[in-house]
Amino acid sequence: MPEVKRNLTPPNQSSDKLLSILEMMAKQTAPLRLQDIATLCGMHSSTALRFLSALQKRNFVAQDPDTGRYYITFKICALAQSVSAYNDIRGIALPFLRSVANRFKESCNLAIEDDMTIMYIEVMNSPTGTLLSTQRIGNIAPMHCTGVGKLFLTDYSTADLDRYVAIKKLTRFTGHTITNIRNLSEELERIRDVGYAFDNEECEAGVRCIAAPIRDYTGKVHAGLSVSGPSVRMTDEFIYTNLEFLLETARQISMCMGWRADW
């Protein structure tokens, strides 16, 4: 996992309080009174007012002239749009992929959904130099028989899943491929429970994959982080020994994408 630089100085409490107000107000569906803001953020009204005044001055917060209640403005959205334009998922995830490839000593992949298929947008070769032919940048793969694809399918409604099956079909690629919607639905429910997905030689004979979700600020699966390798090396013992590292790395990338577990 990429090394995280430790703070050399204690965190600034004022900055922390200001950000806590912004985060709290971003979750609200209606303007708030000053006292409500202070209570929800665990601070005195005078302190909350001081920070709200600073946020108003920079146009992050506005006050209803009739009710005196405060609400967050769309300026925060403009900032988010700027961040999105310059920090795409590939740039954010690249150092993390390198760390996972070094840990597993297998190919590490970053993939997204594109028109009900999986597209590999970044691949980090393993230190051993082994790169599977199916996992190359720009290649596409089916969703129902890949670890990353199944992660995206967990966000599908029943109607969406029916539509996927009707359009894409559950094509058999190996003897292990799931080819009926009942078994696929059961597999997706299991993935929702455990938080990760396997490809047990379902897309390519002799190849196993373990995948973890990268979520965005909405909580939806934005991308998938996966490790693929020959089944003779990707044993259950090996995968479960390193699984927490993969999951924690995916969580770190998700946090960079704006996801928070408590939202």
PDB file of N, CA and C in Angstrom, residues 107-183:
ATOM      1  N   SER A 107      -0.880  -9.654 -11.818  1.00  0.00           N
ATOM      2  CA  SER A 107      -1.391  -8.479 -12.517  1.00  0.00           C
ATOM      3  C   SER A 107      -2.523  -7.827 -11.726  1.00  0.00           C
ATOM      4  N   CYS A 108      -2.446  -6.505 -11.597  1.00  0.00           N
ATOM      5  CA  CYS A 108      -3.485  -5.740 -10.916  1.00  0.00           C
ATOM      6  C   CYS A 108      -4.194  -4.873 -11.950  1.00  0.00           C
ATOM      7  N   ASN A 109      -5.523  -4.862 -11.924  1.00  0.00           N
ATOM      8  CA  ASN A 109      -6.308  -4.222 -12.958  1.00  0.00           C
ATOM      9  C   ASN A 109      -7.277  -3.198 -12.389  1.00  0.00           C
ATOM     10  N   LEU A 110      -7.502  -2.139 -13.156  1.00  0.00           N
ATOM     11  CA  LEU A 110      -8.526  -1.152 -12.841  1.00  0.00           C
ATOM     12  C   LEU A 110      -9.516  -1.167 -13.989  1.00  0.00           C
ATOM     13  N   ALA A 111     -10.793  -1.357 -13.676  1.00  0.00           N
ATOM     14  CA  ALA A 111     -11.789  -1.489 -14.740  1.00  0.00           C
ATOM     15  C   ALA A 111     -13.043  -0.707 -14.401  1.00  0.00           C
ATOM     16  N   ILE A 112     -13.757  -0.272 -15.441  1.00  0.00           N
ATOM     17  CA  ILE A 112     -15.010   0.452 -15.292  1.00  0.00           C
ATOM     18  C   ILE A 112     -16.083  -0.242 -16.121  1.00  0.00           C
ATOM     19  N   GLU A 113     -17.324   0.183 -15.899  1.00  0.00           N
ATOM     20  CA  GLU A 113     -18.425  -0.329 -16.716  1.00  0.00           C
ATOM     21  C   GLU A 113     -18.615   0.568 -17.923  1.00  0.00           C
ATOM     22  N   ASP A 114     -18.826  -0.042 -19.069  1.00  0.00           N
ATOM     23  CA  ASP A 114     -19.057   0.711 -20.303  1.00  0.00           C
ATOM     24  C   ASP A 114     -20.082  -0.048 -21.143  1.00  0.00           C
ATOM     25  N   ASP A 115     -21.291   0.478 -21.182  1.00  0.00           N
ATOM     26  CA  ASP A 115     -22.356  -0.123 -21.989  1.00  0.00           C
ATOM     27  C   ASP A 115     -22.553  -1.600 -21.655  1.00  0.00           C
ATOM     28  N   MET A 116     -22.721  -1.861 -20.345  1.00  0.00           N
ATOM     29  CA  MET A 116     -22.981  -3.214 -19.841  1.00  0.00           C
ATOM     30  C   MET A 116     -21.848  -4.203 -20.155  1.00  0.00           C
ATOM     31  N   THR A 117     -20.650  -3.684 -20.260  1.00  0.00           N
ATOM     32  CA  THR A 117     -19.462  -4.534 -20.342  1.00  0.00           C
ATOM     33  C   THR A 117     -18.406  -3.923 -19.420  1.00  0.00           C
ATOM     34  N   ILE A 118     -17.352  -4.670 -19.195  1.00  0.00           N
ATOM     35  CA  ILE A 118     -16.245  -4.189 -18.387  1.00  0.00           C
ATOM     36  C   ILE A 118     -15.106  -3.771 -19.306  1.00  0.00           C
ATOM     37  N   MET A 119     -14.563  -2.582 -19.056  1.00  0.00           N
ATOM     38  CA  MET A 119     -13.419  -2.114 -19.820  1.00  0.00           C
ATOM     39  C   MET A 119     -12.242  -1.896 -18.876  1.00  0.00           C
ATOM     40  N   TYR A 120     -11.103  -2.461 -19.246  1.00  0.00           N
ATOM     41  CA  TYR A 120      -9.882  -2.281 -18.454  1.00  0.00           C
ATOM     42  C   TYR A 120      -9.229  -0.963 -18.854  1.00  0.00           C
ATOM     43  N   ILE A 121      -9.097  -0.052 -17.884  1.00  0.00           N
ATOM     44  CA  ILE A 121      -8.539   1.267 -18.188  1.00  0.00           C
ATOM     45  C   ILE A 121      -7.125   1.443 -17.650  1.00  0.00           C
ATOM     46  N   GLU A 122      -6.681   0.514 -16.813  1.00  0.00           N
ATOM     47  CA  GLU A 122      -5.295   0.536 -16.343  1.00  0.00           C
ATOM     48  C   GLU A 122      -4.911  -0.866 -15.898  1.00  0.00           C
ATOM     49  N   VAL A 123      -3.746  -1.286 -16.258  1.00  0.00           N
ATOM     50  CA  VAL A 123      -3.243  -2.611 -15.878  1.00  0.00           C
ATOM     51  C   VAL A 123      -1.808  -2.459 -15.399  1.00  0.00           C
ATOM     52  N   MET A 124      -1.544  -2.980 -14.225  1.00  0.00           N
ATOM     53  CA  MET A 124      -0.193  -2.960 -13.692  1.00  0.00           C
ATOM     54  C   MET A 124       0.365  -4.377 -13.750  1.00  0.00           C
ATOM     55  N   ASN A 125       1.405  -4.528 -14.535  1.00  0.00           N
ATOM     56  CA  ASN A 125       2.020  -5.838 -14.694  1.00  0.00           C
ATOM     57  C   ASN A 125       2.587  -6.309 -13.369  1.00  0.00           C
ATOM     58  N   SER A 126       2.603  -7.621 -13.199  1.00  0.00           N
ATOM     59  CA  SER A 126       3.176  -8.174 -11.980  1.00  0.00           C
ATOM     60  C   SER A 126       4.696  -8.071 -12.024  1.00  0.00           C
ATOM     61  N   PRO A 127       5.341  -8.093 -10.853  1.00  0.00           N
ATOM     62  CA  PRO A 127       6.801  -8.040 -10.827  1.00  0.00           C
ATOM     63  C   PRO A 127       7.459  -9.195 -11.571  1.00  0.00           C
ATOM     64  N   THR A 128       6.706 -10.298 -11.739  1.00  0.00           N
ATOM     65  CA  THR A 128       7.263 -11.455 -12.441  1.00  0.00           C
ATOM     66  C   THR A 128       7.195 -11.292 -13.955  1.00  0.00           C
ATOM     67  N   GLY A 129       6.460 -10.267 -14.421  1.00  0.00           N
ATOM     68  CA  GLY A 129       6.358 -10.023 -15.867  1.00  0.00           C
ATOM     69  C   GLY A 129       5.232 -10.758 -16.531  1.00  0.00           C
ATOM     70  N   THR A 130       4.400 -11.467 -15.737  1.00  0.00           N
ATOM     71  CA  THR A 130       3.287 -12.209 -16.306  1.00  0.00           C
ATOM     72  C   THR A 130       2.102 -11.289 -16.503  1.00  0.00           C
ATOM     73  N   LEU A 131       1.603 -11.174 -17.730  1.00  0.00           N
ATOM     74  CA  LEU A 131       0.442 -10.346 -18.024  1.00  0.00           C
ATOM     75  C   LEU A 131      -0.548 -11.175 -18.827  1.00  0.00           C
ATOM     76  N   LEU A 132      -1.741 -11.331 -18.273  1.00  0.00           N
ATOM     77  CA  LEU A 132      -2.737 -12.141 -18.937  1.00  0.00           C
ATOM     78  C   LEU A 132      -3.264 -11.430 -20.174  1.00  0.00           C
ATOM     79  N   SER A 133      -3.547 -12.186 -21.211  1.00  0.00           N
ATOM     80  CA  SER A 133      -3.964 -11.590 -22.486  1.00  0.00           C
ATOM     81  C   SER A 133      -5.303 -10.877 -22.383  1.00  0.00           C
ATOM     82  N   THR A 134      -6.174 -11.346 -21.482  1.00  0.00           N
ATOM     83  CA  THR A 134      -7.501 -10.742 -21.377  1.00  0.00           C
ATOM     84  C   THR A 134      -7.468  -9.390 -20.686  1.00  0.00           C
ATOM     85  N   GLN A 135      -6.473  -9.166 -19.834  1.00  0.00           N
ATOM     86  CA  GLN A 135      -6.407  -7.916 -19.092  1.00  0.00           C
ATOM     87  C   GLN A 135      -5.362  -6.983 -19.695  1.00  0.00           C
ATOM     88  N   ARG A 136      -5.769  -6.251 -20.698  1.00  0.00           N
ATOM     89  CA  ARG A 136      -4.926  -5.230 -21.311  1.00  0.00           C
ATOM     90  C   ARG A 136      -5.747  -3.964 -21.441  1.00  0.00           C
ATOM     91  N   ILE A 137      -5.095  -2.816 -21.365  1.00  0.00           N
ATOM     92  CA  ILE A 137      -5.804  -1.545 -21.409  1.00  0.00           C
ATOM     93  C   ILE A 137      -6.639  -1.440 -22.682  1.00  0.00           C
ATOM     94  N   GLY A 138      -7.915  -1.120 -22.512  1.00  0.00           N
ATOM     95  CA  GLY A 138      -8.832  -0.993 -23.638  1.00  0.00           C
ATOM     96  C   GLY A 138      -9.625  -2.244 -23.937  1.00  0.00           C
ATOM     97  N   ASN A 139      -9.172  -3.387 -23.420  1.00  0.00           N
ATOM     98  CA  ASN A 139      -9.922  -4.620 -23.639  1.00  0.00           C
ATOM     99  C   ASN A 139     -11.235  -4.587 -22.876  1.00  0.00           C
ATOM    100  N   ILE A 140     -12.223  -5.301 -23.398  1.00  0.00           N
ATOM    101  CA  ILE A 140     -13.510  -5.400 -22.723  1.00  0.00           C
ATOM    102  C   ILE A 140     -13.765  -6.851 -22.351  1.00  0.00           C
ATOM    103  N   ALA A 141     -14.647  -7.035 -21.364  1.00  0.00           N
ATOM    104  CA  ALA A 141     -14.970  -8.380 -20.883  1.00  0.00           C
ATOM    105  C   ALA A 141     -16.416  -8.400 -20.408  1.00  0.00           C
ATOM    106  N   PRO A 142     -17.046  -9.565 -20.388  1.00  0.00           N
ATOM    107  CA  PRO A 142     -18.436  -9.663 -19.926  1.00  0.00           C
ATOM    108  C   PRO A 142     -18.531  -9.364 -18.428  1.00  0.00           C
ATOM    109  N   MET A 143     -19.704  -8.976 -17.987  1.00  0.00           N
ATOM    110  CA  MET A 143     -19.896  -8.641 -16.584  1.00  0.00           C
ATOM    111  C   MET A 143     -20.227  -9.849 -15.722  1.00  0.00           C
ATOM    112  N   HIS A 144     -20.971 -10.802 -16.272  1.00  0.00           N
ATOM    113  CA  HIS A 144     -21.488 -11.888 -15.434  1.00  0.00           C
ATOM    114  C   HIS A 144     -20.430 -12.910 -15.042  1.00  0.00           C
ATOM    115  N   CYS A 145     -19.262 -12.873 -15.687  1.00  0.00           N
ATOM    116  CA  CYS A 145     -18.255 -13.894 -15.397  1.00  0.00           C
ATOM    117  C   CYS A 145     -16.901 -13.292 -15.017  1.00  0.00           C
ATOM    118  N   THR A 146     -16.901 -12.014 -14.646  1.00  0.00           N
ATOM    119  CA  THR A 146     -15.677 -11.364 -14.172  1.00  0.00           C
ATOM    120  C   THR A 146     -15.918 -10.809 -12.776  1.00  0.00           C
ATOM    121  N   GLY A 147     -14.861 -10.759 -11.973  1.00  0.00           N
ATOM    122  CA  GLY A 147     -15.007 -10.248 -10.621  1.00  0.00           C
ATOM    123  C   GLY A 147     -15.488  -8.816 -10.602  1.00  0.00           C
ATOM    124  N   VAL A 148     -14.853  -7.948 -11.394  1.00  0.00           N
ATOM    125  CA  VAL A 148     -15.246  -6.540 -11.440  1.00  0.00           C
ATOM    126  C   VAL A 148     -16.665  -6.395 -11.994  1.00  0.00           C
ATOM    127  N   GLY A 149     -16.980  -7.159 -13.020  1.00  0.00           N
ATOM    128  CA  GLY A 149     -18.319  -7.082 -13.594  1.00  0.00           C
ATOM    129  C   GLY A 149     -19.398  -7.404 -12.578  1.00  0.00           C
ATOM    130  N   LYS A 150     -19.175  -8.419 -11.774  1.00  0.00           N
ATOM    131  CA  LYS A 150     -20.160  -8.782 -10.748  1.00  0.00           C
ATOM    132  C   LYS A 150     -20.327  -7.665  -9.724  1.00  0.00           C
ATOM    133  N   LEU A 151     -19.235  -6.952  -9.414  1.00  0.00           N
ATOM    134  CA  LEU A 151     -19.337  -5.830  -8.474  1.00  0.00           C
ATOM    135  C   LEU A 151     -20.305  -4.781  -9.009  1.00  0.00           C
ATOM    136  N   PHE A 152     -20.196  -4.454 -10.293  1.00  0.00           N
ATOM    137  CA  PHE A 152     -21.110  -3.482 -10.884  1.00  0.00           C
ATOM    138  C   PHE A 152     -22.538  -4.013 -10.899  1.00  0.00           C
ATOM    139  N   LEU A 153     -22.698  -5.296 -11.140  1.00  0.00           N
ATOM    140  CA  LEU A 153     -24.040  -5.883 -11.187  1.00  0.00           C
ATOM    141  C   LEU A 153     -24.733  -5.841  -9.822  1.00  0.00           C
ATOM    142  N   THR A 154     -23.970  -5.737  -8.736  1.00  0.00           N
ATOM    143  CA  THR A 154     -24.607  -5.654  -7.411  1.00  0.00           C
ATOM    144  C   THR A 154     -25.399  -4.358  -7.254  1.00  0.00           C
ATOM    145  N   ASP A 155     -25.092  -3.343  -8.053  1.00  0.00           N
ATOM    146  CA  ASP A 155     -25.856  -2.091  -8.021  1.00  0.00           C
ATOM    147  C   ASP A 155     -27.078  -2.137  -8.933  1.00  0.00           C
ATOM    148  N   TYR A 156     -27.221  -3.193  -9.705  1.00  0.00           N
ATOM    149  CA  TYR A 156     -28.355  -3.316 -10.618  1.00  0.00           C
ATOM    150  C   TYR A 156     -29.625  -3.691  -9.846  1.00  0.00           C
ATOM    151  N   SER A 157     -30.729  -3.092 -10.240  1.00  0.00           N
ATOM    152  CA  SER A 157     -32.023  -3.527  -9.717  1.00  0.00           C
ATOM    153  C   SER A 157     -32.413  -4.835 -10.395  1.00  0.00           C
ATOM    154  N   THR A 158     -33.491  -5.454  -9.919  1.00  0.00           N
ATOM    155  CA  THR A 158     -33.963  -6.685 -10.552  1.00  0.00           C
ATOM    156  C   THR A 158     -34.304  -6.450 -12.017  1.00  0.00           C
ATOM    157  N   ALA A 159     -34.941  -5.313 -12.303  1.00  0.00           N
ATOM    158  CA  ALA A 159     -35.304  -4.990 -13.682  1.00  0.00           C
ATOM    159  C   ALA A 159     -34.055  -4.763 -14.526  1.00  0.00           C
ATOM    160  N   ASP A 160     -33.061  -4.082 -13.952  1.00  0.00           N
ATOM    161  CA  ASP A 160     -31.812  -3.842 -14.679  1.00  0.00           C
ATOM    162  C   ASP A 160     -31.110  -5.157 -14.996  1.00  0.00           C
ATOM    163  N   LEU A 161     -31.110  -6.070 -14.027  1.00  0.00           N
ATOM    164  CA  LEU A 161     -30.456  -7.366 -14.235  1.00  0.00           C
ATOM    165  C   LEU A 161     -31.185  -8.160 -15.320  1.00  0.00           C
ATOM    166  N   ASP A 162     -32.504  -8.126 -15.294  1.00  0.00           N
ATOM    167  CA  ASP A 162     -33.282  -8.813 -16.339  1.00  0.00           C
ATOM    168  C   ASP A 162     -32.938  -8.237 -17.716  1.00  0.00           C
ATOM    169  N   ARG A 163     -32.808  -6.926 -17.774  1.00  0.00           N
ATOM    170  CA  ARG A 163     -32.475  -6.271 -19.041  1.00  0.00           C
ATOM    171  C   ARG A 163     -31.071  -6.670 -19.501  1.00  0.00           C
ATOM    172  N   TYR A 164     -30.143  -6.725 -18.557  1.00  0.00           N
ATOM    173  CA  TYR A 164     -28.780  -7.134 -18.899  1.00  0.00           C
ATOM    174  C   TYR A 164     -28.776  -8.540 -19.503  1.00  0.00           C
ATOM    175  N   VAL A 165     -29.465  -9.452 -18.849  1.00  0.00           N
ATOM    176  CA  VAL A 165     -29.499 -10.838 -19.329  1.00  0.00           C
ATOM    177  C   VAL A 165     -30.158 -10.920 -20.702  1.00  0.00           C
ATOM    178  N   ALA A 166     -31.214 -10.128 -20.896  1.00  0.00           N
ATOM    179  CA  ALA A 166     -31.916 -10.154 -22.188  1.00  0.00           C
ATOM    180  C   ALA A 166     -31.042  -9.633 -23.322  1.00  0.00           C
ATOM    181  N   ILE A 167     -30.245  -8.618 -23.031  1.00  0.00           N
ATOM    182  CA  ILE A 167     -29.426  -7.998 -24.076  1.00  0.00           C
ATOM    183  C   ILE A 167     -28.088  -8.706 -24.260  1.00  0.00           C
ATOM    184  N   LYS A 168     -27.406  -8.982 -23.169  1.00  0.00           N
ATOM    185  CA  LYS A 168     -26.045  -9.503 -23.252  1.00  0.00           C
ATOM    186  C   LYS A 168     -25.970 -11.030 -23.211  1.00  0.00           C
ATOM    187  N   LYS A 169     -27.007 -11.628 -22.665  1.00  0.00           N
ATOM    188  CA  LYS A 169     -27.042 -13.091 -22.504  1.00  0.00           C
ATOM    189  C   LYS A 169     -25.985 -13.538 -21.476  1.00  0.00           C
ATOM    190  N   LEU A 170     -26.205 -14.698 -20.908  1.00  0.00           N
ATOM    191  CA  LEU A 170     -25.237 -15.264 -19.963  1.00  0.00           C
ATOM    192  C   LEU A 170     -24.425 -16.324 -20.703  1.00  0.00           C
ATOM    193  N   THR A 171     -23.571 -15.831 -21.561  1.00  0.00           N
ATOM    194  CA  THR A 171     -22.786 -16.727 -22.416  1.00  0.00           C
ATOM    195  C   THR A 171     -21.821 -17.564 -21.596  1.00  0.00           C
ATOM    196  N   ARG A 172     -21.695 -18.826 -21.965  1.00  0.00           N
ATOM    197  CA  ARG A 172     -20.758 -19.719 -21.286  1.00  0.00           C
ATOM    198  C   ARG A 172     -19.374 -19.586 -21.932  1.00  0.00           C
ATOM    199  N   PHE A 173     -18.361 -19.351 -21.093  1.00  0.00           N
ATOM    200  CA  PHE A 173     -16.983 -19.263 -21.565  1.00  0.00           C
ATOM    201  C   PHE A 173     -16.146 -20.445 -21.091  1.00  0.00           C
ATOM    202  N   THR A 174     -16.482 -20.961 -19.926  1.00  0.00           N
ATOM    203  CA  THR A 174     -15.793 -22.147 -19.387  1.00  0.00           C
ATOM    204  C   THR A 174     -16.842 -23.014 -18.695  1.00  0.00           C
ATOM    205  N   GLY A 175     -16.401 -24.123 -18.176  1.00  0.00           N
ATOM    206  CA  GLY A 175     -17.313 -24.988 -17.438  1.00  0.00           C
ATOM    207  C   GLY A 175     -17.762 -24.396 -16.116  1.00  0.00           C
ATOM    208  N   HIS A 176     -17.142 -23.308 -15.687  1.00  0.00           N
ATOM    209  CA  HIS A 176     -17.488 -22.683 -14.402  1.00  0.00           C
ATOM    210  C   HIS A 176     -18.361 -21.440 -14.564  1.00  0.00           C
ATOM    211  N   THR A 177     -18.657 -21.030 -15.794  1.00  0.00           N
ATOM    212  CA  THR A 177     -19.429 -19.814 -16.019  1.00  0.00           C
ATOM    213  C   THR A 177     -20.860 -19.963 -15.516  1.00  0.00           C
ATOM    214  N   ILE A 178     -21.343 -18.933 -14.814  1.00  0.00           N
ATOM    215  CA  ILE A 178     -22.745 -18.899 -14.392  1.00  0.00           C
ATOM    216  C   ILE A 178     -23.600 -18.560 -15.612  1.00  0.00           C
ATOM    217  N   THR A 179     -24.573 -19.426 -15.906  1.00  0.00           N
ATOM    218  CA  THR A 179     -25.344 -19.248 -17.141  1.00  0.00           C
ATOM    219  C   THR A 179     -26.843 -19.139 -16.911  1.00  0.00           C
ATOM    220  N   ASN A 180     -27.290 -19.000 -15.650  1.00  0.00           N
ATOM    221  CA  ASN A 180     -28.720 -18.756 -15.431  1.00  0.00           C
ATOM    222  C   ASN A 180     -28.889 -17.654 -14.396  1.00  0.00           C
ATOM    223  N   ILE A 181     -29.967 -16.907 -14.531  1.00  0.00           N
ATOM    224  CA  ILE A 181     -30.152 -15.697 -13.737  1.00  0.00           C
ATOM    225  C   ILE A 181     -30.359 -16.000 -12.254  1.00  0.00           C
ATOM    226  N   ARG A 182     -30.917 -17.137 -11.945  1.00  0.00           N
ATOM    227  CA  ARG A 182     -31.127 -17.477 -10.528  1.00  0.00           C
ATOM    228  C   ARG A 182     -29.795 -17.627  -9.817  1.00  0.00           C
ATOM    229  N   ASN A 183     -28.879 -18.384 -10.413  1.00  0.00           N
ATOM    230  CA  ASN A 183     -27.561 -18.567  -9.790  1.00  0.00           C
ATOM    231  C   ASN A 183     -26.784 -17.261  -9.749  1.00  0.00           C
TER     232      ASN A 183
END
